[in-house]
């Protein structure tokens, strides 16, 4: 989607629905910011459905800013069409559901779920990501989430940041080679169950039996095709039940698992880089409801890679007080003191804004912005050298 996420101020979810229109698909009033000769950076985000990809995209896009952001084509009521793509003058967010091989009826015939890699057009996905990284325009298919059909393609123009998000961004090795930074949202089975019960039972009136059956039916394909991709991620946001109270089903422990040695990325740390820290903040400076709040910073191994892990267990009452935690973070990639807290406040109504989910997503968004800035600066330096050499 071209947006508001390049990793923050998005106004729509990645699966936003907009009414079909006869308007030329791809026409847009956005002022694209890709300069001649500029190579876009590509960010990959993998996660199962319902794991917070849309919220994360809003945090990312708002971090990059930009005056124009929204669904490609302007959305419903503005001559728009059903689209999953968000655009801004800095970023494009592409939902990989658009590369489904079959529509909903076709999957009924094949007997396969959308999680199965046999239901994805990986060759076309690779061709399109490669073209965008080369600064070329593409005509991308659309999977219509409203009625389950494959709609007419839409034109996508390259922007400085391209984000591909969905079920399978890291399955194809060719696509992985094009990605500059990769992220995985890892929601534990217990948390998934609790979220689904809250949404489907408490809010929609579904039975516990139907919820459990839905989860169990999906699990084999998730285990086979989605979860293995986290081994390729540079940054994993792991969401677990709290360790502070085993009876508490709503409070979360969130871990940012940050791979070391990634180009243009330095993991965020707590107090002292490379150390082992367990910290309970002063309740006078950061108030939190029961069962309290605890942070940690550790050095671990993850799929054979050295990683730095930043952890927050519990939630807080007042986002403004988060600046107390922010003041003790290193490599947060903020432009000024308090920017992390300010970013959290700007999306205060979004899920996870009072716990580690929002904090780790915000830190990841800032890391992506810093990675983009570093790569852009390097490219500019190289271009200046070429000009000087040719003079």
Tab-separated table of C-alpha atoms in Angstrom:
chain	number	residue	atom	x	y	z
A	1	UNK	CA	0.000	0.000	0.000
A	2	UNK	CA	1.298	3.438	-0.623
A	3	UNK	CA	0.675	5.180	2.384
A	4	UNK	CA	0.808	6.337	5.608
A	5	UNK	CA	2.943	3.179	6.938
A	6	UNK	CA	6.049	3.417	5.876
A	7	UNK	CA	6.473	2.365	8.986
A	8	UNK	CA	2.912	5.327	10.857
A	9	UNK	CA	0.085	7.837	9.995
A	10	UNK	CA	-2.121	5.582	7.988
A	11	UNK	CA	-5.782	6.124	7.900
A	12	UNK	CA	-6.833	2.720	6.679
A	13	UNK	CA	-6.096	-0.934	7.292
A	14	UNK	CA	-4.150	-3.010	4.821
A	15	UNK	CA	-7.332	-4.819	3.898
A	16	UNK	CA	-9.422	-1.662	3.509
A	17	UNK	CA	-12.340	-2.027	1.131
A	18	UNK	CA	-13.287	0.603	-1.434
A	19	UNK	CA	-16.038	0.523	-3.982
A	20	UNK	CA	-15.153	-0.404	-7.570
A	21	UNK	CA	-15.060	2.410	-10.092
A	22	UNK	CA	-14.468	2.974	-13.764
A	23	UNK	CA	-11.682	5.409	-12.871
A	24	UNK	CA	-8.301	4.493	-14.356
A	25	UNK	CA	-6.745	2.322	-11.693
A	26	UNK	CA	-3.509	3.853	-10.580
A	27	UNK	CA	-4.346	7.472	-11.305
A	28	UNK	CA	-3.579	9.444	-8.188
A	29	UNK	CA	-3.103	12.989	-6.943
A	30	UNK	CA	-0.151	11.936	-4.810
A	31	UNK	CA	3.173	13.599	-5.476
A	32	UNK	CA	5.549	10.636	-5.606
A	33	UNK	CA	8.934	11.402	-4.062
A	34	UNK	CA	11.208	8.912	-5.869
A	35	UNK	CA	14.001	10.859	-7.494
A	36	UNK	CA	15.626	9.944	-10.793
A	37	UNK	CA	18.267	7.303	-10.208
A	38	UNK	CA	17.092	6.620	-6.635
A	39	UNK	CA	16.795	2.976	-5.581
A	40	UNK	CA	13.845	2.270	-3.252
A	41	UNK	CA	14.402	0.247	-0.101
A	42	UNK	CA	12.169	-2.787	0.331
A	43	UNK	CA	10.765	-3.761	3.739
A	44	UNK	CA	9.131	-7.150	4.301
A	45	UNK	CA	6.594	-7.865	7.039
A	46	UNK	CA	5.339	-11.405	7.650
A	47	UNK	CA	2.504	-12.409	9.953
A	48	UNK	CA	-0.659	-14.458	10.134
A	49	UNK	CA	-4.026	-12.785	9.640
A	50	UNK	CA	-5.280	-10.826	12.635
A	51	UNK	CA	-1.830	-10.293	14.141
A	52	UNK	CA	-1.676	-6.508	13.978
A	53	UNK	CA	-0.041	-5.877	10.580
A	54	UNK	CA	-2.377	-2.961	9.844
A	55	UNK	CA	-1.656	-1.225	13.149
A	56	UNK	CA	2.061	-1.745	12.637
A	57	UNK	CA	1.800	-0.247	9.156
A	58	UNK	CA	0.180	2.873	10.605
A	59	UNK	CA	3.079	3.268	13.026
A	60	UNK	CA	5.615	2.879	10.230
A	61	UNK	CA	3.992	5.260	7.794
A	62	UNK	CA	3.460	7.981	10.379
A	63	UNK	CA	7.151	7.785	11.213
A	64	UNK	CA	8.071	8.763	7.656
A	65	UNK	CA	5.436	11.483	7.512
A	66	UNK	CA	4.289	13.015	4.240
A	67	UNK	CA	1.401	15.308	3.447
A	68	UNK	CA	-0.556	12.821	1.356
A	69	UNK	CA	-1.533	9.359	2.458
A	70	UNK	CA	-4.389	6.976	1.898
A	71	UNK	CA	-5.732	4.210	-0.326
A	72	UNK	CA	-4.566	4.152	-3.925
A	73	UNK	CA	-7.102	5.965	-6.092
A	74	UNK	CA	-8.598	7.991	-3.259
A	75	UNK	CA	-10.961	5.413	-1.809
A	76	UNK	CA	-14.715	5.072	-1.725
A	77	UNK	CA	-16.612	8.177	-2.750
A	78	UNK	CA	-13.609	9.687	-4.510
A	79	UNK	CA	-13.622	7.697	-7.708
A	80	UNK	CA	-11.778	4.841	-6.060
A	81	UNK	CA	-12.000	1.068	-6.208
A	82	UNK	CA	-11.581	-1.965	-3.992
A	83	UNK	CA	-7.878	-1.861	-3.122
A	84	UNK	CA	-5.470	-3.222	-0.531
A	85	UNK	CA	-2.733	-0.760	-1.483
A	86	UNK	CA	-1.872	2.267	0.614
A	87	UNK	CA	0.212	5.105	-0.768
A	88	UNK	CA	1.928	8.295	0.339
A	89	UNK	CA	4.551	10.541	-1.188
A	90	UNK	CA	7.199	8.499	0.654
A	91	UNK	CA	5.946	4.924	0.777
A	92	UNK	CA	3.893	2.194	-0.816
A	93	UNK	CA	2.415	-0.684	1.186
A	94	UNK	CA	1.507	-3.733	-0.882
A	95	UNK	CA	-0.665	-6.502	0.537
A	96	UNK	CA	0.596	-9.857	-0.714
A	97	UNK	CA	-2.936	-11.271	-0.704
A	98	UNK	CA	-3.085	-9.618	-4.126
A	99	UNK	CA	-0.834	-12.409	-5.409
A	100	UNK	CA	-3.256	-15.218	-4.582
A	101	UNK	CA	-3.382	-17.750	-7.407
A	102	UNK	CA	-7.114	-18.404	-7.089
A	103	UNK	CA	-10.092	-16.445	-5.900
A	104	UNK	CA	-12.271	-17.684	-3.048
A	105	UNK	CA	-14.309	-19.980	-5.265
A	106	UNK	CA	-11.142	-21.330	-6.882
A	107	UNK	CA	-9.732	-22.297	-3.495
A	108	UNK	CA	-12.908	-24.234	-2.780
A	109	UNK	CA	-12.169	-26.256	-5.914
A	110	UNK	CA	-8.457	-26.733	-5.108
A	111	UNK	CA	-9.235	-27.596	-1.496
A	112	UNK	CA	-6.308	-25.439	-0.342
A	113	UNK	CA	-6.245	-22.498	2.036
A	114	UNK	CA	-4.705	-19.106	1.288
A	115	UNK	CA	-1.873	-20.027	3.679
A	116	UNK	CA	-0.715	-22.823	1.382
A	117	UNK	CA	2.194	-21.664	-0.790
A	118	UNK	CA	0.651	-23.481	-3.780
A	119	UNK	CA	-2.005	-20.735	-3.760
A	120	UNK	CA	0.491	-17.895	-4.292
A	121	UNK	CA	1.968	-16.417	-7.493
A	122	UNK	CA	5.605	-16.211	-6.403
A	123	UNK	CA	7.044	-15.633	-9.879
A	124	UNK	CA	4.839	-12.574	-10.388
A	125	UNK	CA	5.547	-11.347	-6.858
A	126	UNK	CA	9.288	-11.522	-7.511
A	127	UNK	CA	8.982	-9.790	-10.885
A	128	UNK	CA	6.970	-6.948	-9.370
A	129	UNK	CA	9.192	-6.380	-6.324
A	130	UNK	CA	12.247	-6.420	-8.554
A	131	UNK	CA	10.647	-3.953	-10.977
A	132	UNK	CA	9.690	-1.548	-8.191
A	133	UNK	CA	13.199	-1.716	-6.753
A	134	UNK	CA	14.484	-0.856	-10.224
A	135	UNK	CA	12.246	2.212	-10.235
A	136	UNK	CA	9.726	0.775	-12.673
A	137	UNK	CA	5.929	1.005	-12.652
A	138	UNK	CA	3.922	-2.231	-12.381
A	139	UNK	CA	0.350	-3.361	-12.953
A	140	UNK	CA	-0.479	-5.298	-9.799
A	141	UNK	CA	-3.434	-7.674	-9.404
A	142	UNK	CA	-6.044	-7.062	-6.719
A	143	UNK	CA	-7.602	-9.646	-4.411
A	144	UNK	CA	-11.000	-8.322	-3.369
A	145	UNK	CA	-11.469	-9.187	0.319
A	146	UNK	CA	-15.123	-8.153	0.225
A	147	UNK	CA	-16.341	-10.725	-2.303
A	148	UNK	CA	-13.288	-12.946	-2.706
A	149	UNK	CA	-12.692	-12.188	-6.389
A	150	UNK	CA	-9.579	-11.299	-8.376
A	151	UNK	CA	-10.219	-7.788	-9.734
A	152	UNK	CA	-8.679	-5.744	-12.551
A	153	UNK	CA	-5.025	-4.768	-11.919
A	154	UNK	CA	-3.992	-1.354	-10.609
A	155	UNK	CA	-0.947	0.712	-11.517
A	156	UNK	CA	1.720	1.002	-8.801
A	157	UNK	CA	4.456	3.585	-9.100
A	158	UNK	CA	7.694	3.232	-7.115
A	159	UNK	CA	8.289	5.358	-4.023
A	160	UNK	CA	11.405	5.645	-1.814
A	161	UNK	CA	10.079	2.961	0.540
A	162	UNK	CA	8.254	-0.165	-0.630
A	163	UNK	CA	6.659	-2.350	2.046
A	164	UNK	CA	5.372	-5.808	1.229
A	165	UNK	CA	3.236	-7.348	3.957
A	166	UNK	CA	1.305	-10.562	4.244
A	167	UNK	CA	1.508	-14.294	4.703
A	168	UNK	CA	4.471	-15.179	2.467
A	169	UNK	CA	7.040	-12.373	1.989
A	170	UNK	CA	10.055	-14.556	2.853
A	171	UNK	CA	9.115	-17.877	1.249
A	172	UNK	CA	10.759	-17.168	-2.118
A	173	UNK	CA	14.546	-16.827	-1.900
A	174	UNK	CA	14.566	-14.429	-4.866
A	175	UNK	CA	12.228	-12.051	-3.032
A	176	UNK	CA	14.246	-12.355	0.177
A	177	UNK	CA	17.334	-11.179	-1.718
A	178	UNK	CA	15.505	-7.975	-2.685
A	179	UNK	CA	14.407	-7.143	0.864
A	180	UNK	CA	16.552	-4.647	2.797
A	181	UNK	CA	14.978	-5.286	6.201
A	182	UNK	CA	12.614	-8.052	7.294
A	183	UNK	CA	10.173	-8.248	10.197
A	184	UNK	CA	7.943	-10.964	11.626
A	185	UNK	CA	5.024	-10.545	14.037
A	186	UNK	CA	5.014	-13.664	16.206
A	187	UNK	CA	1.829	-13.980	18.252
A	188	UNK	CA	1.825	-16.975	20.603
A	189	UNK	CA	-1.045	-19.501	20.339
A	190	UNK	CA	-2.346	-18.551	23.797
A	191	UNK	CA	-2.511	-14.863	22.914
A	192	UNK	CA	-4.135	-15.617	19.550
A	193	UNK	CA	-6.783	-17.655	21.332
A	194	UNK	CA	-7.413	-14.930	23.904
A	195	UNK	CA	-7.702	-12.257	21.192
A	196	UNK	CA	-10.045	-14.393	19.104
A	197	UNK	CA	-12.235	-15.223	22.106
A	198	UNK	CA	-12.475	-11.541	22.989
A	199	UNK	CA	-13.384	-10.574	19.428
A	200	UNK	CA	-15.522	-13.495	18.264
A	201	UNK	CA	-17.149	-14.627	21.507
A	202	UNK	CA	-17.471	-11.450	23.542
A	203	UNK	CA	-18.092	-9.064	20.617
A	204	UNK	CA	-19.664	-11.272	17.917
A	205	UNK	CA	-21.439	-13.936	19.971
A	206	UNK	CA	-19.592	-16.967	18.553
A	207	UNK	CA	-19.347	-20.132	20.624
A	208	UNK	CA	-16.065	-21.285	22.159
A	209	UNK	CA	-16.416	-24.556	20.222
A	210	UNK	CA	-16.611	-22.759	16.860
A	211	UNK	CA	-13.649	-20.555	17.755
A	212	UNK	CA	-11.516	-23.546	18.726
A	213	UNK	CA	-12.511	-25.402	15.555
A	214	UNK	CA	-11.515	-22.399	13.417
A	215	UNK	CA	-8.108	-22.150	15.081
A	216	UNK	CA	-7.400	-25.860	14.839
A	217	UNK	CA	-8.395	-25.963	11.157
A	218	UNK	CA	-5.947	-23.185	10.350
A	219	UNK	CA	-3.043	-24.405	12.493
A	220	UNK	CA	-1.502	-27.093	10.222
A	221	UNK	CA	-1.036	-24.688	7.300
A	222	UNK	CA	0.204	-21.934	9.593
A	223	UNK	CA	2.795	-24.289	11.083
A	224	UNK	CA	3.864	-25.527	7.646
A	225	UNK	CA	3.952	-22.313	5.606
A	226	UNK	CA	3.893	-19.175	7.771
A	227	UNK	CA	5.786	-19.754	11.012
A	228	UNK	CA	9.018	-21.083	9.393
A	229	UNK	CA	9.567	-17.636	7.843
A	230	UNK	CA	10.547	-16.088	11.174
A	231	UNK	CA	14.005	-17.641	10.816
A	232	UNK	CA	14.640	-15.126	8.001
A	233	UNK	CA	13.551	-12.033	9.943
A	234	UNK	CA	15.936	-9.317	11.090
A	235	UNK	CA	13.425	-8.125	13.683
A	236	UNK	CA	10.829	-10.322	15.388
A	237	UNK	CA	8.140	-8.893	17.659
A	238	UNK	CA	7.094	-11.775	19.880
A	239	UNK	CA	3.848	-11.417	21.849
A	240	UNK	CA	3.349	-13.767	24.801
A	241	UNK	CA	1.145	-14.030	27.903
A	242	UNK	CA	2.509	-12.175	30.912
A	243	UNK	CA	4.876	-13.919	33.317
A	244	UNK	CA	3.781	-11.616	36.137
A	245	UNK	CA	0.454	-13.377	36.812
A	246	UNK	CA	-0.286	-16.788	35.315
A	247	UNK	CA	-4.037	-16.253	35.775
A	248	UNK	CA	-4.011	-12.996	33.801
A	249	UNK	CA	-5.239	-13.618	30.224
A	250	UNK	CA	-5.034	-10.053	28.911
A	251	UNK	CA	-1.694	-8.618	30.010
A	252	UNK	CA	1.131	-9.218	27.526
A	253	UNK	CA	4.865	-9.798	27.545
A	254	UNK	CA	6.373	-8.442	24.319
A	255	UNK	CA	9.901	-9.159	23.105
A	256	UNK	CA	11.781	-7.403	20.292
A	257	UNK	CA	14.247	-9.990	18.983
A	258	UNK	CA	16.821	-7.973	17.048
A	259	UNK	CA	19.400	-9.664	14.853
A	260	UNK	CA	22.933	-8.396	15.216
A	261	UNK	CA	25.177	-7.669	12.244
A	262	UNK	CA	22.441	-6.424	9.888
A	263	UNK	CA	23.624	-3.667	7.550
A	264	UNK	CA	22.548	-0.158	8.633
A	265	UNK	CA	20.746	-1.474	11.727
A	266	UNK	CA	21.819	-1.218	15.364
A	267	UNK	CA	19.571	-2.985	17.919
A	268	UNK	CA	17.924	-0.889	20.606
A	269	UNK	CA	19.277	-1.550	24.088
A	270	UNK	CA	18.354	-0.821	27.702
A	271	UNK	CA	20.898	1.084	29.841
A	272	UNK	CA	24.095	-0.659	28.671
A	273	UNK	CA	24.628	-2.179	25.213
A	274	UNK	CA	25.537	-5.866	25.289
A	275	UNK	CA	24.622	-6.330	28.956
A	276	UNK	CA	21.966	-8.387	30.779
A	277	UNK	CA	19.362	-6.215	32.492
A	278	UNK	CA	16.171	-6.805	34.459
A	279	UNK	CA	14.434	-3.602	35.503
A	280	UNK	CA	11.248	-2.728	37.364
A	281	UNK	CA	10.622	0.992	36.788
A	282	UNK	CA	9.716	3.206	39.725
A	283	UNK	CA	5.952	3.313	40.166
A	284	UNK	CA	6.300	7.021	40.962
A	285	UNK	CA	7.628	7.649	37.455
A	286	UNK	CA	5.707	5.052	35.407
A	287	UNK	CA	2.402	3.924	36.900
A	288	UNK	CA	1.003	0.583	35.798
A	289	UNK	CA	-2.057	-1.503	36.657
A	290	UNK	CA	-1.784	-4.954	38.212
A	291	UNK	CA	0.188	-7.154	37.749
A	292	UNK	CA	2.771	-4.388	37.311
A	293	UNK	CA	5.493	-3.719	34.767
A	294	UNK	CA	8.940	-5.155	34.157
A	295	UNK	CA	11.540	-4.640	31.413
A	296	UNK	CA	14.507	-6.767	30.426
A	297	UNK	CA	17.416	-6.737	28.004
A	298	UNK	CA	19.304	-9.919	27.143
A	299	UNK	CA	21.733	-11.412	24.640
A	300	UNK	CA	20.482	-14.637	23.073
A	301	UNK	CA	20.665	-17.002	20.098
A	302	UNK	CA	17.750	-17.209	17.655
A	303	UNK	CA	17.874	-19.714	14.801
A	304	UNK	CA	21.650	-19.740	15.115
A	305	UNK	CA	21.994	-15.944	14.999
A	306	UNK	CA	23.197	-13.598	17.731
A	307	UNK	CA	20.328	-11.363	18.822
A	308	UNK	CA	19.688	-8.602	21.327
A	309	UNK	CA	16.291	-8.934	23.005
A	310	UNK	CA	14.395	-6.006	24.501
A	311	UNK	CA	11.379	-7.031	26.585
A	312	UNK	CA	8.421	-5.329	28.241
A	313	UNK	CA	6.054	-7.354	30.440
A	314	UNK	CA	2.944	-5.530	31.619
A	315	UNK	CA	1.161	-2.311	30.679
A	316	UNK	CA	1.221	1.321	31.721
A	317	UNK	CA	-1.492	3.819	32.628
A	318	UNK	CA	-0.154	7.023	31.095
A	319	UNK	CA	1.628	7.067	27.723
A	320	UNK	CA	3.266	10.403	28.575
A	321	UNK	CA	5.142	8.697	31.401
A	322	UNK	CA	6.743	6.341	28.892
A	323	UNK	CA	9.389	9.014	28.370
A	324	UNK	CA	10.925	7.652	31.599
A	325	UNK	CA	11.589	4.345	29.824
A	326	UNK	CA	12.601	6.092	26.606
A	327	UNK	CA	15.267	8.076	28.452
A	328	UNK	CA	16.999	4.808	29.335
A	329	UNK	CA	16.999	3.331	25.818
A	330	UNK	CA	19.983	3.453	23.495
A	331	UNK	CA	19.905	3.208	19.693
A	332	UNK	CA	16.220	4.155	19.718
A	333	UNK	CA	16.796	6.054	16.442
A	334	UNK	CA	14.727	9.023	17.565
A	335	UNK	CA	15.407	12.473	16.135
A	336	UNK	CA	14.860	14.233	19.460
A	337	UNK	CA	14.272	13.442	23.128
A	338	UNK	CA	10.729	12.175	23.638
A	339	UNK	CA	10.002	11.327	19.985
A	340	UNK	CA	9.219	7.676	20.789
A	341	UNK	CA	6.676	8.765	23.398
A	342	UNK	CA	5.266	11.393	21.026
A	343	UNK	CA	4.803	8.750	18.323
A	344	UNK	CA	2.966	6.524	20.787
A	345	UNK	CA	0.714	9.412	21.795
A	346	UNK	CA	-0.129	10.192	18.160
A	347	UNK	CA	-1.666	6.705	17.858
A	348	UNK	CA	-2.950	6.452	21.406
A	349	UNK	CA	-6.232	4.871	20.298
A	350	UNK	CA	-4.522	2.087	18.345
A	351	UNK	CA	-4.257	-1.431	19.823
A	352	UNK	CA	-1.173	-1.988	21.971
A	353	UNK	CA	-0.528	1.656	22.758
A	354	UNK	CA	-0.432	0.979	26.499
A	355	UNK	CA	1.971	-1.973	26.397
A	356	UNK	CA	5.059	-3.430	24.761
A	357	UNK	CA	3.282	-4.112	21.471
A	358	UNK	CA	3.064	-0.424	20.607
A	359	UNK	CA	6.517	0.319	22.009
A	360	UNK	CA	8.302	-2.407	20.031
A	361	UNK	CA	6.395	-1.553	16.846
A	362	UNK	CA	7.367	2.095	17.257
A	363	UNK	CA	11.029	1.213	17.827
A	364	UNK	CA	10.931	-1.021	14.742
A	365	UNK	CA	9.398	1.823	12.727
A	366	UNK	CA	12.170	4.182	13.843
A	367	UNK	CA	14.762	1.542	12.928
A	368	UNK	CA	13.299	1.350	9.413
A	369	UNK	CA	13.396	5.137	9.075
A	370	UNK	CA	17.035	5.200	10.183
A	371	UNK	CA	17.906	2.389	7.780
A	372	UNK	CA	16.322	4.349	4.940
A	373	UNK	CA	18.192	7.525	5.917
A	374	UNK	CA	21.529	5.698	6.049
A	375	UNK	CA	21.038	4.035	2.686
A	376	UNK	CA	19.887	7.282	1.114
A	377	UNK	CA	22.929	9.104	2.494
A	378	UNK	CA	25.260	6.400	1.183
A	379	UNK	CA	23.657	6.526	-2.253
A	380	UNK	CA	23.965	10.335	-2.348
A	381	UNK	CA	27.637	10.136	-1.374
A	382	UNK	CA	28.329	7.617	-4.119
A	383	UNK	CA	26.499	9.756	-6.667
A	384	UNK	CA	28.542	12.821	-5.665
A	385	UNK	CA	31.736	10.803	-6.044
A	386	UNK	CA	30.716	9.762	-9.551
A	387	UNK	CA	29.972	13.367	-10.497
A	388	UNK	CA	33.311	14.512	-9.098
A	389	UNK	CA	35.160	11.736	-10.940
A	390	UNK	CA	33.493	12.675	-14.208
A	391	UNK	CA	34.304	16.377	-13.847
